[in-house]
Amino acid sequence: MVRSEGVCKSFGRLDVLKGIDLEVMPGEVMCVIGPSGSGKSTFLRCINHLEKINAGRLWVNGHLVGYRERGGKLHELRESEVAAQRRDIGMVFQRFNLFPHMTALENVMEAPVQVRRIPRAKAREAAVALLERVGLADKARSYPSQLSGGQQQRVAIARALAMEPALMLFDEPTSALDPELVGEVLEVMKQLAVDGMTMIVVTHEMGFAREVGDSLVFMDGGVVVEKGTPREVLANPRHQRTQDFLSKVL
């Protein structure tokens, strides 16, 4: 579903990603951990071309992200072509980014109607089902300001699912939440995993990584330091840097 080969990204003189090689299989839940500034969020943003890579290749679902290759050279896609690629990728951010002037139901309906040109009645029906799926059927007519942080994040997940993505990216989806609200968001994500959704989750929730993740990646300094099953990495980290990090967070 996702293949990354030698992906590099820099901002000016700051090298944020220094050659990322990773593969995510269909239906896999990959959790990515690491200290702040290690490149985790930047890598997620590169997957759906919110950030342009400086070197390497990224494929999602067999398609080269952001570029077309001809004669061994990369040619950047037009913005409309990049937007078409993003339809297959749902992304949930730390901040919920809901439209404040729209109800929960309208937030979930908006992209299918505007981007996929789905009739409003059909989009409404699908949005109602998605809000029910994330446990918010009774909040359909509520505005974001009337919802808790956990409820807003669940609406954001429903909104991403409304585009029927093949891949879901989660960028620390619980880090902006009060501790007592974290569980309700993680429960929705666990159910997505059970349903077979391919997911890459940047997270500090080690319990979630251990329980739900199929693979666990530890990043630091823009490189993948260690990769394995969550049980392997969390219980028996091989690298000293991984050991030091886990000793502070477990």
mmCIF file of C-alpha atoms in Angstrom:
data_model
loop_
_atom_site.group_PDB
_atom_site.id
_atom_site.type_symbol
_atom_site.label_atom_id
_atom_site.label_comp_id
_atom_site.label_asym_id
_atom_site.label_seq_id
_atom_site.Cartn_x
_atom_site.Cartn_y
_atom_site.Cartn_z
ATOM 1 C CA MET A 1 0.000 0.000 0.000
ATOM 2 C CA VAL A 2 2.895 2.385 0.822
ATOM 3 C CA ARG A 3 6.487 2.086 -0.364
ATOM 4 C CA SER A 4 9.157 4.606 0.530
ATOM 5 C CA GLU A 5 12.618 4.416 -1.009
ATOM 6 C CA GLY A 6 15.385 6.758 0.100
ATOM 7 C CA VAL A 7 12.983 9.592 0.915
ATOM 8 C CA CYS A 8 14.757 12.806 1.900
ATOM 9 C CA LYS A 9 13.268 16.137 2.910
ATOM 10 C CA SER A 10 14.990 19.320 3.978
ATOM 11 C CA PHE A 11 13.824 22.777 4.977
ATOM 12 C CA GLY A 12 16.634 25.100 3.957
ATOM 13 C CA ARG A 13 19.777 23.708 5.570
ATOM 14 C CA LEU A 14 17.838 21.517 8.001
ATOM 15 C CA ASP A 15 17.712 17.883 6.884
ATOM 16 C CA VAL A 16 14.498 16.490 8.372
ATOM 17 C CA LEU A 17 14.324 13.140 6.548
ATOM 18 C CA LYS A 18 17.580 11.416 5.600
ATOM 19 C CA GLY A 19 16.667 8.441 3.462
ATOM 20 C CA ILE A 20 13.513 6.713 4.704
ATOM 21 C CA ASP A 21 12.965 3.143 3.474
ATOM 22 C CA LEU A 22 9.651 1.626 4.597
ATOM 23 C CA GLU A 23 6.868 -0.596 3.308
ATOM 24 C CA VAL A 24 3.286 -0.825 4.584
ATOM 25 C CA MET A 25 1.172 -3.742 3.384
ATOM 26 C CA PRO A 26 -2.601 -3.541 2.726
ATOM 27 C CA GLY A 27 -4.509 -3.883 5.996
ATOM 28 C CA GLU A 28 -1.386 -3.203 8.096
ATOM 29 C CA VAL A 29 -1.360 -0.822 11.048
ATOM 30 C CA MET A 30 2.072 0.769 11.332
ATOM 31 C CA CYS A 31 2.751 2.868 14.424
ATOM 32 C CA VAL A 32 5.581 5.410 14.313
ATOM 33 C CA ILE A 33 7.172 6.654 17.529
ATOM 34 C CA GLY A 34 10.090 8.909 18.346
ATOM 35 C CA PRO A 35 11.042 12.206 19.968
ATOM 36 C CA SER A 36 9.826 15.591 18.758
ATOM 37 C CA GLY A 37 11.728 16.735 15.690
ATOM 38 C CA SER A 38 12.575 13.218 14.526
ATOM 39 C CA GLY A 39 10.712 13.653 11.204
ATOM 40 C CA LYS A 40 7.606 11.569 11.957
ATOM 41 C CA SER A 41 4.993 14.168 11.023
ATOM 42 C CA THR A 42 7.008 15.377 8.026
ATOM 43 C CA PHE A 43 7.107 11.822 6.670
ATOM 44 C CA LEU A 44 3.318 11.551 6.962
ATOM 45 C CA ARG A 45 2.886 14.852 5.141
ATOM 46 C CA CYS A 46 5.180 13.645 2.351
ATOM 47 C CA ILE A 47 3.009 10.558 1.815
ATOM 48 C CA ASN A 48 0.117 12.700 0.590
ATOM 49 C CA HIS A 49 2.402 15.356 -0.963
ATOM 50 C CA LEU A 50 1.571 18.085 1.538
ATOM 51 C CA GLU A 51 5.365 18.354 1.583
ATOM 52 C CA LYS A 52 7.442 17.785 -1.551
ATOM 53 C CA ILE A 53 10.330 15.375 -1.112
ATOM 54 C CA ASN A 54 13.850 16.379 -2.172
ATOM 55 C CA ALA A 55 15.044 12.889 -3.094
ATOM 56 C CA GLY A 56 13.786 9.326 -3.253
ATOM 57 C CA ARG A 57 10.462 7.844 -4.298
ATOM 58 C CA LEU A 58 7.087 7.355 -2.593
ATOM 59 C CA TRP A 59 4.316 5.104 -3.883
ATOM 60 C CA VAL A 60 0.771 4.743 -2.532
ATOM 61 C CA ASN A 61 -1.369 1.928 -3.872
ATOM 62 C CA GLY A 62 1.098 1.430 -6.728
ATOM 63 C CA HIS A 63 1.080 5.074 -7.832
ATOM 64 C CA LEU A 64 4.096 7.366 -7.584
ATOM 65 C CA VAL A 65 3.099 10.228 -5.273
ATOM 66 C CA GLY A 66 3.310 13.741 -6.710
ATOM 67 C CA TYR A 67 5.300 12.846 -9.804
ATOM 68 C CA ARG A 68 5.260 11.018 -13.124
ATOM 69 C CA GLU A 69 8.382 9.146 -14.188
ATOM 70 C CA ARG A 70 9.490 9.336 -17.820
ATOM 71 C CA GLY A 71 12.866 8.273 -19.156
ATOM 72 C CA GLY A 72 14.222 7.854 -15.649
ATOM 73 C CA LYS A 73 13.340 11.456 -14.724
ATOM 74 C CA LEU A 74 10.602 12.716 -12.417
ATOM 75 C CA HIS A 75 8.085 15.280 -13.658
ATOM 76 C CA GLU A 76 5.883 16.976 -11.101
ATOM 77 C CA LEU A 77 2.152 16.390 -11.442
ATOM 78 C CA ARG A 78 -0.298 19.245 -11.853
ATOM 79 C CA GLU A 79 -2.102 20.324 -8.674
ATOM 80 C CA SER A 80 -5.354 18.802 -9.955
ATOM 81 C CA GLU A 81 -3.593 15.436 -10.419
ATOM 82 C CA VAL A 82 -2.085 15.616 -6.919
ATOM 83 C CA ALA A 83 -5.543 16.415 -5.516
ATOM 84 C CA ALA A 84 -6.934 13.347 -7.293
ATOM 85 C CA GLN A 85 -4.246 11.191 -5.634
ATOM 86 C CA ARG A 86 -5.127 12.619 -2.206
ATOM 87 C CA ARG A 87 -8.692 11.353 -2.515
ATOM 88 C CA ASP A 88 -7.393 7.885 -1.686
ATOM 89 C CA ILE A 89 -5.594 9.097 1.449
ATOM 90 C CA GLY A 90 -7.393 10.227 4.591
ATOM 91 C CA MET A 91 -5.451 12.302 7.115
ATOM 92 C CA VAL A 92 -6.294 13.166 10.703
ATOM 93 C CA PHE A 93 -4.211 15.905 12.326
ATOM 94 C CA GLN A 94 -3.380 16.829 15.918
ATOM 95 C CA ARG A 95 -5.761 19.761 15.594
ATOM 96 C CA PHE A 96 -9.208 18.872 14.387
ATOM 97 C CA ASN A 97 -9.467 21.543 11.645
ATOM 98 C CA LEU A 98 -13.259 21.281 11.458
ATOM 99 C CA PHE A 99 -15.199 24.039 9.704
ATOM 100 C CA PRO A 100 -16.568 26.029 12.669
ATOM 101 C CA HIS A 101 -19.625 27.323 10.785
ATOM 102 C CA MET A 102 -20.783 23.807 9.830
ATOM 103 C CA THR A 103 -22.470 21.145 11.928
ATOM 104 C CA ALA A 104 -20.801 17.768 12.466
ATOM 105 C CA LEU A 105 -23.003 16.311 9.726
ATOM 106 C CA GLU A 106 -22.138 19.117 7.285
ATOM 107 C CA ASN A 107 -18.410 18.739 8.024
ATOM 108 C CA VAL A 108 -18.563 15.058 7.087
ATOM 109 C CA MET A 109 -20.675 15.698 3.966
ATOM 110 C CA GLU A 110 -18.628 18.554 2.542
ATOM 111 C CA ALA A 111 -15.772 16.755 0.746
ATOM 112 C CA PRO A 112 -17.882 14.016 -0.887
ATOM 113 C CA VAL A 113 -20.258 16.671 -2.246
ATOM 114 C CA GLN A 114 -17.633 19.208 -3.351
ATOM 115 C CA VAL A 115 -14.800 16.891 -4.454
ATOM 116 C CA ARG A 116 -16.464 13.649 -5.505
ATOM 117 C CA ARG A 117 -19.685 15.334 -6.707
ATOM 118 C CA ILE A 118 -21.863 12.902 -4.760
ATOM 119 C CA PRO A 119 -25.536 14.000 -4.563
ATOM 120 C CA ARG A 120 -26.305 15.713 -1.265
ATOM 121 C CA ALA A 121 -28.958 13.189 -0.252
ATOM 122 C CA LYS A 122 -26.580 10.278 -0.745
ATOM 123 C CA ALA A 123 -23.724 12.131 1.008
ATOM 124 C CA ARG A 124 -26.025 12.925 3.942
ATOM 125 C CA GLU A 125 -27.019 9.275 4.269
ATOM 126 C CA ALA A 126 -23.360 8.187 4.251
ATOM 127 C CA ALA A 127 -22.402 10.940 6.738
ATOM 128 C CA VAL A 128 -25.127 9.862 9.176
ATOM 129 C CA ALA A 129 -23.809 6.276 9.006
ATOM 130 C CA LEU A 130 -20.224 7.454 9.593
ATOM 131 C CA LEU A 131 -21.188 9.565 12.604
ATOM 132 C CA GLU A 132 -22.951 6.522 14.000
ATOM 133 C CA ARG A 133 -19.805 4.469 13.330
ATOM 134 C CA VAL A 134 -17.724 6.847 15.475
ATOM 135 C CA GLY A 135 -20.393 6.994 18.190
ATOM 136 C CA LEU A 136 -21.713 10.482 17.448
ATOM 137 C CA ALA A 137 -25.114 9.886 15.837
ATOM 138 C CA ASP A 138 -26.691 12.148 18.475
ATOM 139 C CA LYS A 139 -24.293 15.044 17.676
ATOM 140 C CA ALA A 140 -25.046 15.379 13.954
ATOM 141 C CA ARG A 141 -26.580 18.846 14.345
ATOM 142 C CA SER A 142 -23.972 20.125 16.818
ATOM 143 C CA TYR A 143 -21.352 22.683 15.841
ATOM 144 C CA PRO A 144 -17.654 22.105 16.695
ATOM 145 C CA SER A 145 -17.817 24.677 19.503
ATOM 146 C CA GLN A 146 -20.508 22.536 21.143
ATOM 147 C CA LEU A 147 -18.354 19.382 21.091
ATOM 148 C CA SER A 148 -15.534 18.185 23.338
ATOM 149 C CA GLY A 149 -12.069 17.724 21.894
ATOM 150 C CA GLY A 150 -12.543 13.982 21.706
ATOM 151 C CA GLN A 151 -15.857 14.391 19.918
ATOM 152 C CA GLN A 152 -14.332 16.869 17.445
ATOM 153 C CA GLN A 153 -11.515 14.432 16.671
ATOM 154 C CA ARG A 154 -14.024 11.634 16.057
ATOM 155 C CA VAL A 155 -15.891 13.924 13.635
ATOM 156 C CA ALA A 156 -12.535 14.562 11.926
ATOM 157 C CA ILE A 157 -12.035 10.795 11.560
ATOM 158 C CA ALA A 158 -15.552 10.412 10.120
ATOM 159 C CA ARG A 159 -14.814 13.274 7.705
ATOM 160 C CA ALA A 160 -11.641 11.535 6.484
ATOM 161 C CA LEU A 161 -13.506 8.228 6.084
ATOM 162 C CA ALA A 162 -16.230 9.940 4.032
ATOM 163 C CA MET A 163 -13.867 10.003 1.038
ATOM 164 C CA GLU A 164 -13.571 6.192 1.239
ATOM 165 C CA PRO A 165 -9.759 6.261 1.430
ATOM 166 C CA ALA A 166 -7.532 3.248 0.862
ATOM 167 C CA LEU A 167 -5.091 4.572 3.475
ATOM 168 C CA MET A 168 -5.522 6.541 6.710
ATOM 169 C CA LEU A 169 -2.746 8.703 8.183
ATOM 170 C CA PHE A 170 -2.971 9.792 11.825
ATOM 171 C CA ASP A 171 -0.600 12.517 13.042
ATOM 172 C CA GLU A 172 -0.621 12.258 16.852
ATOM 173 C CA PRO A 173 -4.436 12.321 16.867
ATOM 174 C CA THR A 174 -4.726 12.280 20.667
ATOM 175 C CA SER A 175 -1.909 14.663 21.647
ATOM 176 C CA ALA A 176 -4.177 17.724 21.842
ATOM 177 C CA LEU A 177 -6.802 15.953 23.966
ATOM 178 C CA ASP A 178 -7.379 15.907 27.710
ATOM 179 C CA PRO A 179 -6.288 12.498 29.063
ATOM 180 C CA GLU A 180 -9.838 11.337 29.813
ATOM 181 C CA LEU A 181 -10.870 11.931 26.173
ATOM 182 C CA VAL A 182 -8.026 9.935 24.605
ATOM 183 C CA GLY A 183 -9.723 6.559 25.031
ATOM 184 C CA GLU A 184 -12.797 7.390 22.973
ATOM 185 C CA VAL A 185 -10.666 8.334 19.946
ATOM 186 C CA LEU A 186 -8.415 5.280 20.290
ATOM 187 C CA GLU A 187 -11.500 3.022 20.422
ATOM 188 C CA VAL A 188 -12.621 4.340 17.025
ATOM 189 C CA MET A 189 -9.124 3.736 15.626
ATOM 190 C CA LYS A 190 -9.056 0.209 17.048
ATOM 191 C CA GLN A 191 -12.316 -0.569 15.281
ATOM 192 C CA LEU A 192 -10.912 0.772 12.008
ATOM 193 C CA ALA A 193 -7.992 -1.634 12.411
ATOM 194 C CA VAL A 194 -10.406 -4.515 13.046
ATOM 195 C CA ASP A 195 -12.283 -3.524 9.877
ATOM 196 C CA GLY A 196 -9.044 -3.880 7.878
ATOM 197 C CA MET A 197 -8.144 -0.239 7.214
ATOM 198 C CA THR A 198 -4.488 0.359 6.296
ATOM 199 C CA MET A 199 -3.175 2.915 8.798
ATOM 200 C CA ILE A 200 0.037 4.759 9.611
ATOM 201 C CA VAL A 201 -0.220 6.233 13.096
ATOM 202 C CA VAL A 202 2.279 8.673 14.573
ATOM 203 C CA THR A 203 1.587 8.323 18.272
ATOM 204 C CA HIS A 204 2.864 8.514 21.849
ATOM 205 C CA GLU A 205 0.237 5.992 22.978
ATOM 206 C CA MET A 206 2.412 2.933 23.579
ATOM 207 C CA GLY A 207 -0.520 0.848 24.801
ATOM 208 C CA PHE A 208 -2.326 1.438 21.511
ATOM 209 C CA ALA A 209 0.833 0.584 19.542
ATOM 210 C CA ARG A 210 1.272 -2.644 21.502
ATOM 211 C CA GLU A 211 -2.368 -3.700 21.203
ATOM 212 C CA VAL A 212 -3.289 -2.604 17.669
ATOM 213 C CA GLY A 213 -0.073 -2.141 15.702
ATOM 214 C CA ASP A 214 1.211 -4.796 13.326
ATOM 215 C CA SER A 215 4.557 -3.022 13.056
ATOM 216 C CA LEU A 216 6.356 -0.372 15.089
ATOM 217 C CA VAL A 217 8.909 2.091 13.734
ATOM 218 C CA PHE A 218 11.199 4.180 15.934
ATOM 219 C CA MET A 219 12.512 7.320 14.231
ATOM 220 C CA ASP A 220 15.147 9.737 15.441
ATOM 221 C CA GLY A 221 17.156 12.408 13.648
ATOM 222 C CA GLY A 222 15.343 11.859 10.357
ATOM 223 C CA VAL A 223 16.154 8.147 10.053
ATOM 224 C CA VAL A 224 14.473 4.851 10.914
ATOM 225 C CA VAL A 225 16.505 3.602 13.867
ATOM 226 C CA GLU A 226 14.538 0.426 14.509
ATOM 227 C CA LYS A 227 11.578 -1.485 13.085
ATOM 228 C CA GLY A 228 9.797 -4.655 14.152
ATOM 229 C CA THR A 229 6.636 -5.890 15.780
ATOM 230 C CA PRO A 230 5.449 -3.709 18.679
ATOM 231 C CA ARG A 231 6.105 -6.570 21.096
ATOM 232 C CA GLU A 232 9.703 -6.953 19.862
ATOM 233 C CA VAL A 233 10.585 -3.269 19.836
ATOM 234 C CA LEU A 234 8.909 -2.338 23.117
ATOM 235 C CA ALA A 235 10.068 -5.395 25.083
ATOM 236 C CA ASN A 236 13.537 -5.912 23.580
ATOM 237 C CA PRO A 237 14.772 -2.809 21.735
ATOM 238 C CA ARG A 238 18.081 -3.568 20.004
ATOM 239 C CA HIS A 239 19.448 -0.050 19.635
ATOM 240 C CA GLN A 240 20.683 2.081 22.511
ATOM 241 C CA ARG A 241 18.819 5.145 21.218
ATOM 242 C CA THR A 242 15.534 3.191 21.208
ATOM 243 C CA GLN A 243 16.274 1.936 24.749
ATOM 244 C CA ASP A 244 16.932 5.483 25.981
ATOM 245 C CA PHE A 245 13.696 6.789 24.444
ATOM 246 C CA LEU A 246 11.506 3.970 25.740
ATOM 247 C CA SER A 247 12.984 4.250 29.241
ATOM 248 C CA LYS A 248 11.496 7.763 29.386
ATOM 249 C CA VAL A 249 8.034 7.002 27.963
ATOM 250 C CA LEU A 250 7.148 3.517 29.231
#
